[in-house]
Amino acid sequence: MRGWSLQQRLVAGILALLAGATLGIGVVSTFALRTSLIGQLDDELFSTTQRVALTLGARPGDPSSSLLGPGLPLGSLIAVVTPQGRVTAAYLDLDAEVRELSALQQRVLAGASFEHPRTIRFPGGLGEYRVLGAPVGEGSAVVVGLSTRAATVTTARLGATITAILIGTLVIAAALVLRAAGKVGARRGRGPGVRDGGVRRVGAVRADDGP
């Protein structure tokens, strides 16, 4: 900032403080929203997992039939993991069609612990899920996953809105500060001329009053 005028430093300082404050508020707001949405999703995940575990019963089989039951949102995922690590899994796509997970996607579930809700990203374009497991019959476990797509979209929209507000605020603030600084500079520029004129006028009056 060497060579900058005082006005330029003032403008830069104000804009930096404003940008920092807006950015800080935006980050905190986005994080708080994301945390709240994931918390709500986990509550739904707990109840859904218990319901699916009861539905599968003591002899869990193909989880595809459970996906067609009432109350499961689109994008839901159900997997049965045997004690030997064999995974049978399917999910309900956005067209309400039941589709099996690929071998690569099933491999993500094999050998993992799902005693508590956790976030898993599946390959192949399936996306990010919050998953939770529950024991079922024959030593197997059922794993239920709910997509985080809605939470991600909502958080992204908030982030985009905050970014737009930040840019707009900075543009308006810069214009106002530059305008105010310009007025101050113009007044200072006119000051010496007015004083010089006043001196000349006083001198002229004194000359007229002379002998």
PDB file of C-alpha atoms in Angstrom:
ATOM      1  CA  MET A   1       0.000   0.000   0.000  1.00  0.00           C
ATOM      2  CA  ARG A   2       3.006   2.285  -0.380  1.00  0.00           C
ATOM      3  CA  GLY A   3       2.194   5.335  -2.414  1.00  0.00           C
ATOM      4  CA  TRP A   4      -1.520   5.129  -1.607  1.00  0.00           C
ATOM      5  CA  SER A   5      -3.246   8.279  -0.507  1.00  0.00           C
ATOM      6  CA  LEU A   6      -5.007   8.509   2.825  1.00  0.00           C
ATOM      7  CA  GLN A   7      -8.366   8.292   1.065  1.00  0.00           C
ATOM      8  CA  GLN A   8      -7.361   5.108  -0.745  1.00  0.00           C
ATOM      9  CA  ARG A   9      -6.169   3.520   2.485  1.00  0.00           C
ATOM     10  CA  LEU A  10      -9.410   4.475   4.191  1.00  0.00           C
ATOM     11  CA  VAL A  11     -11.495   2.951   1.418  1.00  0.00           C
ATOM     12  CA  ALA A  12      -9.411  -0.244   1.404  1.00  0.00           C
ATOM     13  CA  GLY A  13      -9.618  -0.572   5.178  1.00  0.00           C
ATOM     14  CA  ILE A  14     -13.389  -0.103   5.301  1.00  0.00           C
ATOM     15  CA  LEU A  15     -13.963  -2.584   2.480  1.00  0.00           C
ATOM     16  CA  ALA A  16     -11.645  -5.144   4.086  1.00  0.00           C
ATOM     17  CA  LEU A  17     -13.466  -4.904   7.423  1.00  0.00           C
ATOM     18  CA  LEU A  18     -16.848  -5.139   5.725  1.00  0.00           C
ATOM     19  CA  ALA A  19     -15.785  -8.110   3.621  1.00  0.00           C
ATOM     20  CA  GLY A  20     -14.319  -9.904   6.635  1.00  0.00           C
ATOM     21  CA  ALA A  21     -17.426  -9.376   8.742  1.00  0.00           C
ATOM     22  CA  THR A  22     -19.794 -10.493   5.987  1.00  0.00           C
ATOM     23  CA  LEU A  23     -17.648 -13.510   5.164  1.00  0.00           C
ATOM     24  CA  GLY A  24     -17.434 -14.516   8.823  1.00  0.00           C
ATOM     25  CA  ILE A  25     -21.183 -14.273   9.268  1.00  0.00           C
ATOM     26  CA  GLY A  26     -21.688 -16.252   6.075  1.00  0.00           C
ATOM     27  CA  VAL A  27     -19.372 -19.067   7.102  1.00  0.00           C
ATOM     28  CA  VAL A  28     -20.929 -19.365  10.557  1.00  0.00           C
ATOM     29  CA  SER A  29     -24.468 -19.266   9.136  1.00  0.00           C
ATOM     30  CA  THR A  30     -23.700 -21.891   6.494  1.00  0.00           C
ATOM     31  CA  PHE A  31     -22.025 -24.204   9.008  1.00  0.00           C
ATOM     32  CA  ALA A  32     -24.911 -23.811  11.473  1.00  0.00           C
ATOM     33  CA  LEU A  33     -27.477 -24.568   8.765  1.00  0.00           C
ATOM     34  CA  ARG A  34     -25.554 -27.614   7.578  1.00  0.00           C
ATOM     35  CA  THR A  35     -25.239 -28.917  11.130  1.00  0.00           C
ATOM     36  CA  SER A  36     -28.950 -28.415  11.778  1.00  0.00           C
ATOM     37  CA  LEU A  37     -29.995 -30.145   8.552  1.00  0.00           C
ATOM     38  CA  ILE A  38     -27.697 -33.112   9.198  1.00  0.00           C
ATOM     39  CA  GLY A  39     -29.086 -33.355  12.729  1.00  0.00           C
ATOM     40  CA  GLN A  40     -32.617 -33.550  11.368  1.00  0.00           C
ATOM     41  CA  LEU A  41     -31.505 -36.144   8.830  1.00  0.00           C
ATOM     42  CA  ASP A  42     -29.929 -38.238  11.598  1.00  0.00           C
ATOM     43  CA  ASP A  43     -33.186 -38.173  13.569  1.00  0.00           C
ATOM     44  CA  GLU A  44     -34.990 -39.507  10.508  1.00  0.00           C
ATOM     45  CA  LEU A  45     -32.205 -42.027   9.979  1.00  0.00           C
ATOM     46  CA  PHE A  46     -32.576 -43.434  13.508  1.00  0.00           C
ATOM     47  CA  SER A  47     -36.317 -44.033  13.132  1.00  0.00           C
ATOM     48  CA  THR A  48     -35.991 -45.412   9.605  1.00  0.00           C
ATOM     49  CA  THR A  49     -33.244 -47.839  10.607  1.00  0.00           C
ATOM     50  CA  GLN A  50     -35.275 -49.214  13.492  1.00  0.00           C
ATOM     51  CA  ARG A  51     -38.331 -49.608  11.280  1.00  0.00           C
ATOM     52  CA  VAL A  52     -36.380 -51.405   8.560  1.00  0.00           C
ATOM     53  CA  ALA A  53     -34.693 -53.705  11.094  1.00  0.00           C
ATOM     54  CA  LEU A  54     -38.087 -54.746  12.439  1.00  0.00           C
ATOM     55  CA  THR A  55     -39.367 -55.287   8.908  1.00  0.00           C
ATOM     56  CA  LEU A  56     -36.491 -57.574   7.946  1.00  0.00           C
ATOM     57  CA  GLY A  57     -37.004 -59.634  11.094  1.00  0.00           C
ATOM     58  CA  ALA A  58     -34.934 -62.561  12.301  1.00  0.00           C
ATOM     59  CA  ARG A  59     -34.140 -63.891   8.819  1.00  0.00           C
ATOM     60  CA  PRO A  60     -32.982 -60.966   6.704  1.00  0.00           C
ATOM     61  CA  GLY A  61     -33.019 -61.524   2.977  1.00  0.00           C
ATOM     62  CA  ASP A  62     -33.076 -59.281  -0.054  1.00  0.00           C
ATOM     63  CA  PRO A  63     -33.381 -55.674   1.161  1.00  0.00           C
ATOM     64  CA  SER A  64     -35.038 -54.570  -2.096  1.00  0.00           C
ATOM     65  CA  SER A  65     -38.511 -55.402  -0.805  1.00  0.00           C
ATOM     66  CA  SER A  66     -38.037 -53.091   2.178  1.00  0.00           C
ATOM     67  CA  LEU A  67     -37.373 -50.160  -0.136  1.00  0.00           C
ATOM     68  CA  LEU A  68     -40.893 -50.435  -1.499  1.00  0.00           C
ATOM     69  CA  GLY A  69     -42.435 -49.960   1.934  1.00  0.00           C
ATOM     70  CA  PRO A  70     -44.155 -46.750   2.988  1.00  0.00           C
ATOM     71  CA  GLY A  71     -42.296 -43.833   4.515  1.00  0.00           C
ATOM     72  CA  LEU A  72     -38.958 -44.216   2.737  1.00  0.00           C
ATOM     73  CA  PRO A  73     -37.849 -41.091   0.865  1.00  0.00           C
ATOM     74  CA  LEU A  74     -36.395 -41.213  -2.618  1.00  0.00           C
ATOM     75  CA  GLY A  75     -32.695 -41.950  -2.559  1.00  0.00           C
ATOM     76  CA  SER A  76     -32.940 -44.273   0.453  1.00  0.00           C
ATOM     77  CA  LEU A  77     -30.435 -47.099   0.649  1.00  0.00           C
ATOM     78  CA  ILE A  78     -30.713 -50.421   2.450  1.00  0.00           C
ATOM     79  CA  ALA A  79     -27.985 -53.041   2.770  1.00  0.00           C
ATOM     80  CA  VAL A  80     -27.675 -56.342   4.595  1.00  0.00           C
ATOM     81  CA  VAL A  81     -24.175 -57.276   5.718  1.00  0.00           C
ATOM     82  CA  THR A  82     -23.596 -60.883   6.785  1.00  0.00           C
ATOM     83  CA  PRO A  83     -21.050 -61.936   9.436  1.00  0.00           C
ATOM     84  CA  GLN A  84     -18.819 -63.109   6.583  1.00  0.00           C
ATOM     85  CA  GLY A  85     -18.813 -59.588   5.121  1.00  0.00           C
ATOM     86  CA  ARG A  86     -21.098 -60.352   2.179  1.00  0.00           C
ATOM     87  CA  VAL A  87     -23.121 -57.279   1.209  1.00  0.00           C
ATOM     88  CA  THR A  88     -26.512 -57.201  -0.484  1.00  0.00           C
ATOM     89  CA  ALA A  89     -27.636 -53.642  -1.111  1.00  0.00           C
ATOM     90  CA  ALA A  90     -30.066 -51.608  -3.151  1.00  0.00           C
ATOM     91  CA  TYR A  91     -31.349 -48.048  -3.271  1.00  0.00           C
ATOM     92  CA  LEU A  92     -34.456 -46.193  -4.376  1.00  0.00           C
ATOM     93  CA  ASP A  93     -33.589 -43.798  -7.184  1.00  0.00           C
ATOM     94  CA  LEU A  94     -35.278 -40.459  -7.929  1.00  0.00           C
ATOM     95  CA  ASP A  95     -37.770 -42.228 -10.219  1.00  0.00           C
ATOM     96  CA  ALA A  96     -38.852 -44.530  -7.352  1.00  0.00           C
ATOM     97  CA  GLU A  97     -37.128 -47.474  -9.033  1.00  0.00           C
ATOM     98  CA  VAL A  98     -35.211 -50.015  -6.968  1.00  0.00           C
ATOM     99  CA  ARG A  99     -31.631 -50.439  -8.185  1.00  0.00           C
ATOM    100  CA  GLU A 100     -28.847 -52.642  -6.905  1.00  0.00           C
ATOM    101  CA  LEU A 101     -25.536 -51.191  -5.822  1.00  0.00           C
ATOM    102  CA  SER A 102     -22.555 -52.027  -7.970  1.00  0.00           C
ATOM    103  CA  ALA A 103     -19.745 -54.197  -6.637  1.00  0.00           C
ATOM    104  CA  LEU A 104     -17.589 -51.093  -6.171  1.00  0.00           C
ATOM    105  CA  GLN A 105     -20.320 -49.338  -4.204  1.00  0.00           C
ATOM    106  CA  GLN A 106     -20.970 -52.417  -2.061  1.00  0.00           C
ATOM    107  CA  ARG A 107     -17.280 -52.599  -1.239  1.00  0.00           C
ATOM    108  CA  VAL A 108     -17.604 -49.279   0.619  1.00  0.00           C
ATOM    109  CA  LEU A 109     -19.986 -50.945   3.070  1.00  0.00           C
ATOM    110  CA  ALA A 110     -18.009 -54.141   3.612  1.00  0.00           C
ATOM    111  CA  GLY A 111     -16.092 -54.258   6.871  1.00  0.00           C
ATOM    112  CA  ALA A 112     -17.093 -50.775   8.012  1.00  0.00           C
ATOM    113  CA  SER A 113     -18.632 -49.937  11.383  1.00  0.00           C
ATOM    114  CA  PHE A 114     -22.037 -48.280  11.420  1.00  0.00           C
ATOM    115  CA  GLU A 115     -22.905 -48.181  15.107  1.00  0.00           C
ATOM    116  CA  HIS A 116     -23.239 -44.407  14.903  1.00  0.00           C
ATOM    117  CA  PRO A 117     -24.373 -42.180  12.042  1.00  0.00           C
ATOM    118  CA  ARG A 118     -21.563 -41.407   9.671  1.00  0.00           C
ATOM    119  CA  THR A 119     -21.135 -39.819   6.262  1.00  0.00           C
ATOM    120  CA  ILE A 120     -20.105 -41.977   3.327  1.00  0.00           C
ATOM    121  CA  ARG A 121     -19.583 -40.963  -0.280  1.00  0.00           C
ATOM    122  CA  PHE A 122     -20.369 -43.721  -2.747  1.00  0.00           C
ATOM    123  CA  PRO A 123     -18.590 -43.863  -6.101  1.00  0.00           C
ATOM    124  CA  GLY A 124     -20.377 -44.071  -9.421  1.00  0.00           C
ATOM    125  CA  GLY A 125     -22.385 -40.891  -9.019  1.00  0.00           C
ATOM    126  CA  LEU A 126     -24.551 -42.181  -6.164  1.00  0.00           C
ATOM    127  CA  GLY A 127     -23.374 -39.355  -3.953  1.00  0.00           C
ATOM    128  CA  GLU A 128     -23.081 -38.723  -0.232  1.00  0.00           C
ATOM    129  CA  TYR A 129     -25.149 -40.536   2.407  1.00  0.00           C
ATOM    130  CA  ARG A 130     -25.641 -40.591   6.149  1.00  0.00           C
ATOM    131  CA  VAL A 131     -25.672 -44.252   7.124  1.00  0.00           C
ATOM    132  CA  LEU A 132     -26.494 -46.179  10.289  1.00  0.00           C
ATOM    133  CA  GLY A 133     -26.499 -49.880  11.082  1.00  0.00           C
ATOM    134  CA  ALA A 134     -28.609 -52.083  13.351  1.00  0.00           C
ATOM    135  CA  PRO A 135     -28.297 -55.781  14.218  1.00  0.00           C
ATOM    136  CA  VAL A 136     -30.761 -58.244  12.732  1.00  0.00           C
ATOM    137  CA  GLY A 137     -31.064 -62.017  12.806  1.00  0.00           C
ATOM    138  CA  GLU A 138     -28.361 -64.578  12.133  1.00  0.00           C
ATOM    139  CA  GLY A 139     -25.592 -62.188  13.187  1.00  0.00           C
ATOM    140  CA  SER A 140     -26.175 -59.949  10.223  1.00  0.00           C
ATOM    141  CA  ALA A 141     -26.623 -56.208  10.237  1.00  0.00           C
ATOM    142  CA  VAL A 142     -28.870 -53.924   8.256  1.00  0.00           C
ATOM    143  CA  VAL A 143     -27.415 -50.634   7.088  1.00  0.00           C
ATOM    144  CA  VAL A 144     -29.746 -47.809   6.138  1.00  0.00           C
ATOM    145  CA  GLY A 145     -28.599 -44.744   4.259  1.00  0.00           C
ATOM    146  CA  LEU A 146     -30.334 -41.446   3.581  1.00  0.00           C
ATOM    147  CA  SER A 147     -29.018 -39.087   0.937  1.00  0.00           C
ATOM    148  CA  THR A 148     -27.604 -35.738   2.015  1.00  0.00           C
ATOM    149  CA  ARG A 149     -28.558 -34.233  -1.355  1.00  0.00           C
ATOM    150  CA  ALA A 150     -31.277 -31.964   0.062  1.00  0.00           C
ATOM    151  CA  ALA A 151     -29.029 -30.651   2.837  1.00  0.00           C
ATOM    152  CA  THR A 152     -26.202 -30.039   0.371  1.00  0.00           C
ATOM    153  CA  VAL A 153     -28.449 -28.169  -2.077  1.00  0.00           C
ATOM    154  CA  THR A 154     -29.957 -26.005   0.666  1.00  0.00           C
ATOM    155  CA  THR A 155     -26.523 -25.176   2.087  1.00  0.00           C
ATOM    156  CA  ALA A 156     -25.174 -24.370  -1.376  1.00  0.00           C
ATOM    157  CA  ARG A 157     -28.090 -22.003  -2.028  1.00  0.00           C
ATOM    158  CA  LEU A 158     -27.407 -20.190   1.216  1.00  0.00           C
ATOM    159  CA  GLY A 159     -23.734 -19.917   0.315  1.00  0.00           C
ATOM    160  CA  ALA A 160     -24.584 -18.505  -3.114  1.00  0.00           C
ATOM    161  CA  THR A 161     -27.000 -15.999  -1.570  1.00  0.00           C
ATOM    162  CA  ILE A 162     -24.421 -14.842   0.970  1.00  0.00           C
ATOM    163  CA  THR A 163     -21.805 -14.514  -1.785  1.00  0.00           C
ATOM    164  CA  ALA A 164     -24.157 -12.379  -3.877  1.00  0.00           C
ATOM    165  CA  ILE A 165     -24.959 -10.207  -0.849  1.00  0.00           C
ATOM    166  CA  LEU A 166     -21.247  -9.850  -0.085  1.00  0.00           C
ATOM    167  CA  ILE A 167     -20.417  -8.738  -3.618  1.00  0.00           C
ATOM    168  CA  GLY A 168     -23.357  -6.351  -3.785  1.00  0.00           C
ATOM    169  CA  THR A 169     -22.557  -4.868  -0.392  1.00  0.00           C
ATOM    170  CA  LEU A 170     -18.923  -4.317  -1.312  1.00  0.00           C
ATOM    171  CA  VAL A 171     -19.830  -2.637  -4.591  1.00  0.00           C
ATOM    172  CA  ILE A 172     -22.331  -0.295  -2.938  1.00  0.00           C
ATOM    173  CA  ALA A 173     -20.001   0.435  -0.020  1.00  0.00           C
ATOM    174  CA  ALA A 174     -17.105   1.152  -2.361  1.00  0.00           C
ATOM    175  CA  ALA A 175     -19.232   3.543  -4.391  1.00  0.00           C
ATOM    176  CA  LEU A 176     -20.458   5.382  -1.292  1.00  0.00           C
ATOM    177  CA  VAL A 177     -17.009   5.638   0.287  1.00  0.00           C
ATOM    178  CA  LEU A 178     -15.399   6.823  -2.950  1.00  0.00           C
ATOM    179  CA  ARG A 179     -18.150   9.376  -3.422  1.00  0.00           C
ATOM    180  CA  ALA A 180     -17.737  10.680   0.112  1.00  0.00           C
ATOM    181  CA  ALA A 181     -13.965  10.771  -0.270  1.00  0.00           C
ATOM    182  CA  GLY A 182     -14.337  12.631  -3.556  1.00  0.00           C
ATOM    183  CA  LYS A 183     -16.525  15.274  -1.954  1.00  0.00           C
ATOM    184  CA  VAL A 184     -14.007  15.770   0.846  1.00  0.00           C
ATOM    185  CA  GLY A 185     -11.217  16.090  -1.678  1.00  0.00           C
ATOM    186  CA  ALA A 186     -13.198  18.590  -3.735  1.00  0.00           C
ATOM    187  CA  ARG A 187     -13.874  20.730  -0.684  1.00  0.00           C
ATOM    188  CA  ARG A 188     -10.212  20.730   0.245  1.00  0.00           C
ATOM    189  CA  GLY A 189      -9.331  21.656  -3.303  1.00  0.00           C
ATOM    190  CA  ARG A 190     -11.651  24.647  -3.266  1.00  0.00           C
ATOM    191  CA  GLY A 191     -10.492  25.828   0.167  1.00  0.00           C
ATOM    192  CA  PRO A 192      -7.260  27.648  -0.784  1.00  0.00           C
ATOM    193  CA  GLY A 193      -8.913  29.386  -3.723  1.00  0.00           C
ATOM    194  CA  VAL A 194     -11.622  30.785  -1.541  1.00  0.00           C
ATOM    195  CA  ARG A 195      -9.098  31.940   1.011  1.00  0.00           C
ATOM    196  CA  ASP A 196      -6.930  33.555  -1.664  1.00  0.00           C
ATOM    197  CA  GLY A 197      -9.962  35.275  -3.091  1.00  0.00           C
ATOM    198  CA  GLY A 198     -10.832  36.552   0.326  1.00  0.00           C
ATOM    199  CA  VAL A 199      -7.306  37.924   0.744  1.00  0.00           C
ATOM    200  CA  ARG A 200      -7.481  39.672  -2.630  1.00  0.00           C
ATOM    201  CA  ARG A 201     -10.854  41.162  -1.798  1.00  0.00           C
ATOM    202  CA  VAL A 202      -9.606  42.401   1.546  1.00  0.00           C
ATOM    203  CA  GLY A 203      -6.582  43.899  -0.198  1.00  0.00           C
ATOM    204  CA  ALA A 204      -8.805  45.624  -2.710  1.00  0.00           C
ATOM    205  CA  VAL A 205     -10.957  47.109   0.047  1.00  0.00           C
ATOM    206  CA  ARG A 206      -7.907  48.383   1.864  1.00  0.00           C
ATOM    207  CA  ALA A 207      -6.619  49.948  -1.368  1.00  0.00           C
ATOM    208  CA  ASP A 208      -9.916  51.716  -1.880  1.00  0.00           C
ATOM    209  CA  ASP A 209      -9.812  53.042   1.661  1.00  0.00           C
ATOM    210  CA  GLY A 210      -6.333  54.439   1.207  1.00  0.00           C
ATOM    211  CA  PRO A 211      -5.521  58.172   0.921  1.00  0.00           C
TER     212      PRO A 211
END
